[in-house]
Amino acid sequence: MTAQRVALALIGALLVLFLALPIVSLFASASATDVASGLRHPLVWPALRLSLTTTLITLAIVVTLGTPLSWTLSRRQGRFWQALESAIQLPVVIPPAVAGVALLLAFGRRGLFGAVLGGAGWSVTFTTTAVVMAEVFVSAPFFVQAATSAFRRIDPQLVLVSRTFGASPLRVFFRVAVPLAAPGLGAAAAMAWARALGEFGATLMFAGNLPGTTQTLPLAIYTALEADLRAAQAISMALVVVAFSLLWFVRVTLKSSLEVS
Amino acid sequence: MSLVARLGARVGELTIDVDLNTAGGTLVLVGPNGAGKTSLLSLLLGALPAERGRLSIGDTLLFDSEQGVDLPVERRRIGYVPQDHALFPQLTVRDNLAFAVQSASAPMHRVDGALRDFGLEALAHRRPRSLSGGEKQRVALARALSVDPRALLLDEPLAALDVPARAEVRAFLAQTLRDRGLPSIVVTHDPTDALALGQRVAVLEAGRVSQQGIWDELAAAPATRFVEQFVAAASGRV
């Protein structure tokens, strides 16, 4: 029996080893001087600034529009709403490159909606706006999925009782639903932010790789890799630290919110 | 004033078809599990759609399928205390009451009035998690009544309480219901609670009212086996 348990654990350990090795190598193979000189590479700071600006704008858009949407989805039943919920999840499963092509076909110069934008003298492709659009497209479904489950965990009796007092739908949303789902919404936002920060494929295809305008951190890593592995490594380490912090935040807040409910 | 309901609706597998009258006081609603008691409360509140019938409280018409009247939950002004009390966990006792009063656009002095009337002043700054079952019940009742509802619905108000608290809360609840004289419906599965809380009883079985009347009428001529057993259990425990 013990031997079998050990065997199972060992098989599992193989996967842990495989997952951990690249991350460990990322940190182990760099000296402090390497990191310092890597971070001084001219690609790094413009990309970091752009990544922070675009992901924070993305986060604001996703949370502002996604929270009411998630609340509505959590309260509705029936085939239409189920289909809508599945449709919103689509960007989670489609490859980022496909998202890039789809965005081009919608908002590119010859795209469905791009012609209208072009007529108004506004071209979004290869601009910072395109970066934000790509980030919103890939990260919003993560937020909506997690926020909808957070709203579904609210006791429906709390909502019903609020309505019996005469509370308007907006009051129920802002004073009951959002405060009660707050930890879950925070975790949802953190996940969406992490996804936006890591966004690469759709941004490359729809927004391009222009330093200072559309070159975010992941694109800077890709560019740096061709010339300076140390810079690529330093940016990668920074992204791993940020991503790990976000993941940790999500786990801690979700754990405490589940304990409360 | 009375709550008079004649309502029909399909709720999942169950067809609800009832004729109820609180007859100027408290109506105790009893029935076996799955009879549709909680669904009926949802129909009265407007949280589930009724298909046909009429619902009025005093002179106020809340629902009438023929006249096309169907007030939403927010405008029915029916107080509701669910089984788990549904207190907002993130708000203090005082803020729970304040939320209700503000939602109803009622004057804020109602909050202090309700805290005083229900002996909750010492608990005003506590959060629901730190309250006992009986205290939660009092807060929920105070909160429901602080907005001056047209009627009051209580779902299994004593079910969540342990035995020592139960007798005390039962007496308090019965007194409150008598004092307020509000049309009220109290759902319970417990014969002792049923007998203590109201003069009038309606028995719901499989979505229909199998018998309705005062205790003596039910005892004298029970319409079904369930009524017979329930009345026997209630009188046996007195």
PDB file of C-alpha atoms in Angstrom, chain B residues 16-186:
ATOM      1  CA  ILE B  16     -50.165  26.157  -6.826  1.00  0.00           C
ATOM      2  CA  ASP B  17     -53.815  27.106  -6.601  1.00  0.00           C
ATOM      3  CA  VAL B  18     -54.824  28.799  -3.385  1.00  0.00           C
ATOM      4  CA  ASP B  19     -57.468  30.897  -1.734  1.00  0.00           C
ATOM      5  CA  LEU B  20     -56.242  32.532   1.477  1.00  0.00           C
ATOM      6  CA  ASN B  21     -57.558  35.146   3.879  1.00  0.00           C
ATOM      7  CA  THR B  22     -55.719  36.383   6.968  1.00  0.00           C
ATOM      8  CA  ALA B  23     -59.103  37.604   8.280  1.00  0.00           C
ATOM      9  CA  GLY B  24     -57.718  40.554  10.199  1.00  0.00           C
ATOM     10  CA  GLY B  25     -54.899  38.808  12.023  1.00  0.00           C
ATOM     11  CA  THR B  26     -52.239  36.168  11.698  1.00  0.00           C
ATOM     12  CA  LEU B  27     -52.719  33.175   9.450  1.00  0.00           C
ATOM     13  CA  VAL B  28     -50.528  30.189  10.245  1.00  0.00           C
ATOM     14  CA  LEU B  29     -49.604  28.268   7.112  1.00  0.00           C
ATOM     15  CA  VAL B  30     -48.756  24.633   7.689  1.00  0.00           C
ATOM     16  CA  GLY B  31     -48.271  21.649   5.423  1.00  0.00           C
ATOM     17  CA  PRO B  32     -45.968  18.752   4.622  1.00  0.00           C
ATOM     18  CA  ASN B  33     -42.550  19.281   3.023  1.00  0.00           C
ATOM     19  CA  GLY B  34     -42.809  20.100  -0.666  1.00  0.00           C
ATOM     20  CA  ALA B  35     -46.412  21.359  -0.367  1.00  0.00           C
ATOM     21  CA  GLY B  36     -45.313  24.715  -1.819  1.00  0.00           C
ATOM     22  CA  LYS B  37     -45.297  26.879   1.338  1.00  0.00           C
ATOM     23  CA  THR B  38     -42.143  28.856   0.509  1.00  0.00           C
ATOM     24  CA  SER B  39     -43.136  29.113  -3.170  1.00  0.00           C
ATOM     25  CA  LEU B  40     -46.482  30.528  -2.075  1.00  0.00           C
ATOM     26  CA  LEU B  41     -44.668  33.220  -0.060  1.00  0.00           C
ATOM     27  CA  SER B  42     -42.623  34.053  -3.175  1.00  0.00           C
ATOM     28  CA  LEU B  43     -45.849  34.409  -5.183  1.00  0.00           C
ATOM     29  CA  LEU B  44     -47.297  36.762  -2.561  1.00  0.00           C
ATOM     30  CA  LEU B  45     -44.091  38.825  -2.525  1.00  0.00           C
ATOM     31  CA  GLY B  46     -44.063  39.002  -6.315  1.00  0.00           C
ATOM     32  CA  ALA B  47     -40.694  37.243  -6.548  1.00  0.00           C
ATOM     33  CA  LEU B  48     -42.315  34.456  -8.592  1.00  0.00           C
ATOM     34  CA  PRO B  49     -44.844  35.312 -11.300  1.00  0.00           C
ATOM     35  CA  ALA B  50     -48.474  34.372 -10.604  1.00  0.00           C
ATOM     36  CA  GLU B  51     -50.451  33.333 -13.682  1.00  0.00           C
ATOM     37  CA  ARG B  52     -53.961  34.049 -12.510  1.00  0.00           C
ATOM     38  CA  GLY B  53     -55.948  35.380  -9.592  1.00  0.00           C
ATOM     39  CA  ARG B  54     -56.018  38.408  -7.357  1.00  0.00           C
ATOM     40  CA  LEU B  55     -54.084  39.655  -4.327  1.00  0.00           C
ATOM     41  CA  SER B  56     -55.127  42.555  -2.141  1.00  0.00           C
ATOM     42  CA  ILE B  57     -54.240  43.944   1.274  1.00  0.00           C
ATOM     43  CA  GLY B  58     -57.078  46.038   2.660  1.00  0.00           C
ATOM     44  CA  ASP B  59     -58.096  48.366  -0.167  1.00  0.00           C
ATOM     45  CA  THR B  60     -54.796  48.060  -2.006  1.00  0.00           C
ATOM     46  CA  LEU B  61     -54.750  45.848  -5.058  1.00  0.00           C
ATOM     47  CA  LEU B  62     -51.312  44.263  -5.630  1.00  0.00           C
ATOM     48  CA  PHE B  63     -52.100  41.728  -8.318  1.00  0.00           C
ATOM     49  CA  ASP B  64     -55.072  41.101 -10.577  1.00  0.00           C
ATOM     50  CA  SER B  65     -54.600  39.026 -13.717  1.00  0.00           C
ATOM     51  CA  GLU B  66     -57.912  40.209 -15.193  1.00  0.00           C
ATOM     52  CA  GLN B  67     -57.195  43.919 -14.692  1.00  0.00           C
ATOM     53  CA  GLY B  68     -53.537  43.492 -15.631  1.00  0.00           C
ATOM     54  CA  VAL B  69     -52.321  44.753 -12.246  1.00  0.00           C
ATOM     55  CA  ASP B  70     -49.001  43.298 -11.074  1.00  0.00           C
ATOM     56  CA  LEU B  71     -46.975  45.418  -8.655  1.00  0.00           C
ATOM     57  CA  PRO B  72     -43.264  44.497  -8.538  1.00  0.00           C
ATOM     58  CA  VAL B  73     -41.696  43.276  -5.269  1.00  0.00           C
ATOM     59  CA  GLU B  74     -40.359  46.798  -4.572  1.00  0.00           C
ATOM     60  CA  ARG B  75     -43.834  48.348  -4.584  1.00  0.00           C
ATOM     61  CA  ARG B  76     -45.825  45.656  -2.781  1.00  0.00           C
ATOM     62  CA  ARG B  77     -44.468  46.703   0.622  1.00  0.00           C
ATOM     63  CA  ILE B  78     -44.835  43.236   2.094  1.00  0.00           C
ATOM     64  CA  GLY B  79     -42.395  42.580   4.925  1.00  0.00           C
ATOM     65  CA  TYR B  80     -40.561  39.269   4.672  1.00  0.00           C
ATOM     66  CA  VAL B  81     -38.418  37.410   7.173  1.00  0.00           C
ATOM     67  CA  PRO B  82     -36.937  34.265   5.618  1.00  0.00           C
ATOM     68  CA  GLN B  83     -35.888  31.243   7.643  1.00  0.00           C
ATOM     69  CA  ASP B  84     -32.200  32.249   7.808  1.00  0.00           C
ATOM     70  CA  HIS B  85     -33.184  35.876   8.665  1.00  0.00           C
ATOM     71  CA  ALA B  86     -31.195  37.262   5.664  1.00  0.00           C
ATOM     72  CA  LEU B  87     -29.345  39.905   7.681  1.00  0.00           C
ATOM     73  CA  PHE B  88     -26.606  41.677   5.725  1.00  0.00           C
ATOM     74  CA  PRO B  89     -23.416  40.138   7.139  1.00  0.00           C
ATOM     75  CA  GLN B  90     -21.228  43.150   6.341  1.00  0.00           C
ATOM     76  CA  LEU B  91     -23.502  45.659   8.121  1.00  0.00           C
ATOM     77  CA  THR B  92     -24.047  46.288  11.820  1.00  0.00           C
ATOM     78  CA  VAL B  93     -27.501  45.806  13.353  1.00  0.00           C
ATOM     79  CA  ARG B  94     -28.105  49.545  13.102  1.00  0.00           C
ATOM     80  CA  ASP B  95     -26.965  49.678   9.471  1.00  0.00           C
ATOM     81  CA  ASN B  96     -29.162  46.703   8.625  1.00  0.00           C
ATOM     82  CA  LEU B  97     -32.156  48.713   9.816  1.00  0.00           C
ATOM     83  CA  ALA B  98     -30.870  51.918   8.214  1.00  0.00           C
ATOM     84  CA  PHE B  99     -30.542  50.157   4.854  1.00  0.00           C
ATOM     85  CA  ALA B 100     -34.203  49.140   5.009  1.00  0.00           C
ATOM     86  CA  VAL B 101     -35.430  52.563   6.128  1.00  0.00           C
ATOM     87  CA  GLN B 102     -33.412  54.374   3.430  1.00  0.00           C
ATOM     88  CA  SER B 103     -34.584  51.924   0.771  1.00  0.00           C
ATOM     89  CA  ALA B 104     -38.174  52.681   1.711  1.00  0.00           C
ATOM     90  CA  SER B 105     -37.431  56.456   1.699  1.00  0.00           C
ATOM     91  CA  ALA B 106     -38.812  56.521   5.248  1.00  0.00           C
ATOM     92  CA  PRO B 107     -37.621  59.014   7.904  1.00  0.00           C
ATOM     93  CA  MET B 108     -34.372  57.929   9.609  1.00  0.00           C
ATOM     94  CA  HIS B 109     -35.791  58.279  13.148  1.00  0.00           C
ATOM     95  CA  ARG B 110     -37.553  54.995  12.412  1.00  0.00           C
ATOM     96  CA  VAL B 111     -34.198  53.264  12.889  1.00  0.00           C
ATOM     97  CA  ASP B 112     -33.845  54.399  16.498  1.00  0.00           C
ATOM     98  CA  GLY B 113     -37.531  53.763  17.099  1.00  0.00           C
ATOM     99  CA  ALA B 114     -37.236  50.176  15.908  1.00  0.00           C
ATOM    100  CA  LEU B 115     -33.998  49.592  17.873  1.00  0.00           C
ATOM    101  CA  ARG B 116     -35.801  50.813  21.015  1.00  0.00           C
ATOM    102  CA  ASP B 117     -39.058  48.921  20.405  1.00  0.00           C
ATOM    103  CA  PHE B 118     -37.218  45.639  19.916  1.00  0.00           C
ATOM    104  CA  GLY B 119     -34.679  46.141  22.723  1.00  0.00           C
ATOM    105  CA  LEU B 120     -31.784  46.181  20.291  1.00  0.00           C
ATOM    106  CA  GLU B 121     -29.984  49.337  21.417  1.00  0.00           C
ATOM    107  CA  ALA B 122     -27.190  47.396  23.122  1.00  0.00           C
ATOM    108  CA  LEU B 123     -26.649  45.348  19.967  1.00  0.00           C
ATOM    109  CA  ALA B 124     -26.772  48.291  17.546  1.00  0.00           C
ATOM    110  CA  HIS B 125     -23.069  48.176  16.670  1.00  0.00           C
ATOM    111  CA  ARG B 126     -22.704  44.416  16.515  1.00  0.00           C
ATOM    112  CA  ARG B 127     -22.539  42.462  13.285  1.00  0.00           C
ATOM    113  CA  PRO B 128     -24.993  39.583  12.641  1.00  0.00           C
ATOM    114  CA  ARG B 129     -22.266  36.949  12.942  1.00  0.00           C
ATOM    115  CA  SER B 130     -21.838  37.736  16.640  1.00  0.00           C
ATOM    116  CA  LEU B 131     -25.568  37.484  17.467  1.00  0.00           C
ATOM    117  CA  SER B 132     -27.474  34.509  18.858  1.00  0.00           C
ATOM    118  CA  GLY B 133     -30.325  32.955  16.862  1.00  0.00           C
ATOM    119  CA  GLY B 134     -32.944  34.718  18.955  1.00  0.00           C
ATOM    120  CA  GLU B 135     -31.199  38.074  18.583  1.00  0.00           C
ATOM    121  CA  LYS B 136     -30.967  37.637  14.819  1.00  0.00           C
ATOM    122  CA  GLN B 137     -34.676  36.879  14.731  1.00  0.00           C
ATOM    123  CA  ARG B 138     -35.443  40.082  16.644  1.00  0.00           C
ATOM    124  CA  VAL B 139     -33.222  42.155  14.329  1.00  0.00           C
ATOM    125  CA  ALA B 140     -34.853  40.666  11.241  1.00  0.00           C
ATOM    126  CA  LEU B 141     -38.309  41.355  12.638  1.00  0.00           C
ATOM    127  CA  ALA B 142     -37.382  44.908  13.668  1.00  0.00           C
ATOM    128  CA  ARG B 143     -35.912  45.543  10.226  1.00  0.00           C
ATOM    129  CA  ALA B 144     -38.994  44.201   8.412  1.00  0.00           C
ATOM    130  CA  LEU B 145     -41.368  46.267  10.570  1.00  0.00           C
ATOM    131  CA  SER B 146     -39.233  49.453  10.521  1.00  0.00           C
ATOM    132  CA  VAL B 147     -40.423  50.239   6.991  1.00  0.00           C
ATOM    133  CA  ASP B 148     -44.099  50.058   7.960  1.00  0.00           C
ATOM    134  CA  PRO B 149     -45.140  47.193   5.659  1.00  0.00           C
ATOM    135  CA  ARG B 150     -48.703  46.481   4.578  1.00  0.00           C
ATOM    136  CA  ALA B 151     -48.362  42.845   5.647  1.00  0.00           C
ATOM    137  CA  LEU B 152     -45.756  40.507   7.085  1.00  0.00           C
ATOM    138  CA  LEU B 153     -44.618  37.074   5.908  1.00  0.00           C
ATOM    139  CA  LEU B 154     -42.485  34.896   8.169  1.00  0.00           C
ATOM    140  CA  ASP B 155     -40.951  31.664   6.877  1.00  0.00           C
ATOM    141  CA  GLU B 156     -40.221  29.151   9.644  1.00  0.00           C
ATOM    142  CA  PRO B 157     -39.299  31.933  12.094  1.00  0.00           C
ATOM    143  CA  LEU B 158     -38.343  29.561  14.908  1.00  0.00           C
ATOM    144  CA  ALA B 159     -36.792  26.687  12.984  1.00  0.00           C
ATOM    145  CA  ALA B 160     -33.208  27.937  13.293  1.00  0.00           C
ATOM    146  CA  LEU B 161     -33.380  28.324  17.086  1.00  0.00           C
ATOM    147  CA  ASP B 162     -32.251  25.906  19.770  1.00  0.00           C
ATOM    148  CA  VAL B 163     -34.797  24.683  22.295  1.00  0.00           C
ATOM    149  CA  PRO B 164     -34.135  27.135  25.182  1.00  0.00           C
ATOM    150  CA  ALA B 165     -34.294  30.188  22.884  1.00  0.00           C
ATOM    151  CA  ARG B 166     -37.305  28.877  21.059  1.00  0.00           C
ATOM    152  CA  ALA B 167     -39.922  29.313  23.780  1.00  0.00           C
ATOM    153  CA  GLU B 168     -38.760  32.837  24.543  1.00  0.00           C
ATOM    154  CA  VAL B 169     -38.701  33.962  20.903  1.00  0.00           C
ATOM    155  CA  ARG B 170     -42.047  32.249  20.263  1.00  0.00           C
ATOM    156  CA  ALA B 171     -43.686  34.241  23.063  1.00  0.00           C
ATOM    157  CA  PHE B 172     -42.058  37.471  21.850  1.00  0.00           C
ATOM    158  CA  LEU B 173     -43.126  36.829  18.275  1.00  0.00           C
ATOM    159  CA  ALA B 174     -46.707  35.994  19.225  1.00  0.00           C
ATOM    160  CA  GLN B 175     -46.879  39.187  21.303  1.00  0.00           C
ATOM    161  CA  THR B 176     -45.424  41.301  18.475  1.00  0.00           C
ATOM    162  CA  LEU B 177     -47.849  39.889  15.929  1.00  0.00           C
ATOM    163  CA  ARG B 178     -50.785  40.573  18.259  1.00  0.00           C
ATOM    164  CA  ASP B 179     -49.599  44.110  19.088  1.00  0.00           C
ATOM    165  CA  ARG B 180     -49.016  45.156  15.495  1.00  0.00           C
ATOM    166  CA  GLY B 181     -52.310  43.759  14.234  1.00  0.00           C
ATOM    167  CA  LEU B 182     -50.755  43.536  10.798  1.00  0.00           C
ATOM    168  CA  PRO B 183     -52.060  40.992   8.289  1.00  0.00           C
ATOM    169  CA  SER B 184     -49.452  38.261   8.689  1.00  0.00           C
ATOM    170  CA  ILE B 185     -48.718  34.814   7.357  1.00  0.00           C
ATOM    171  CA  VAL B 186     -46.415  32.575   9.371  1.00  0.00           C
TER     172      VAL B 186
END
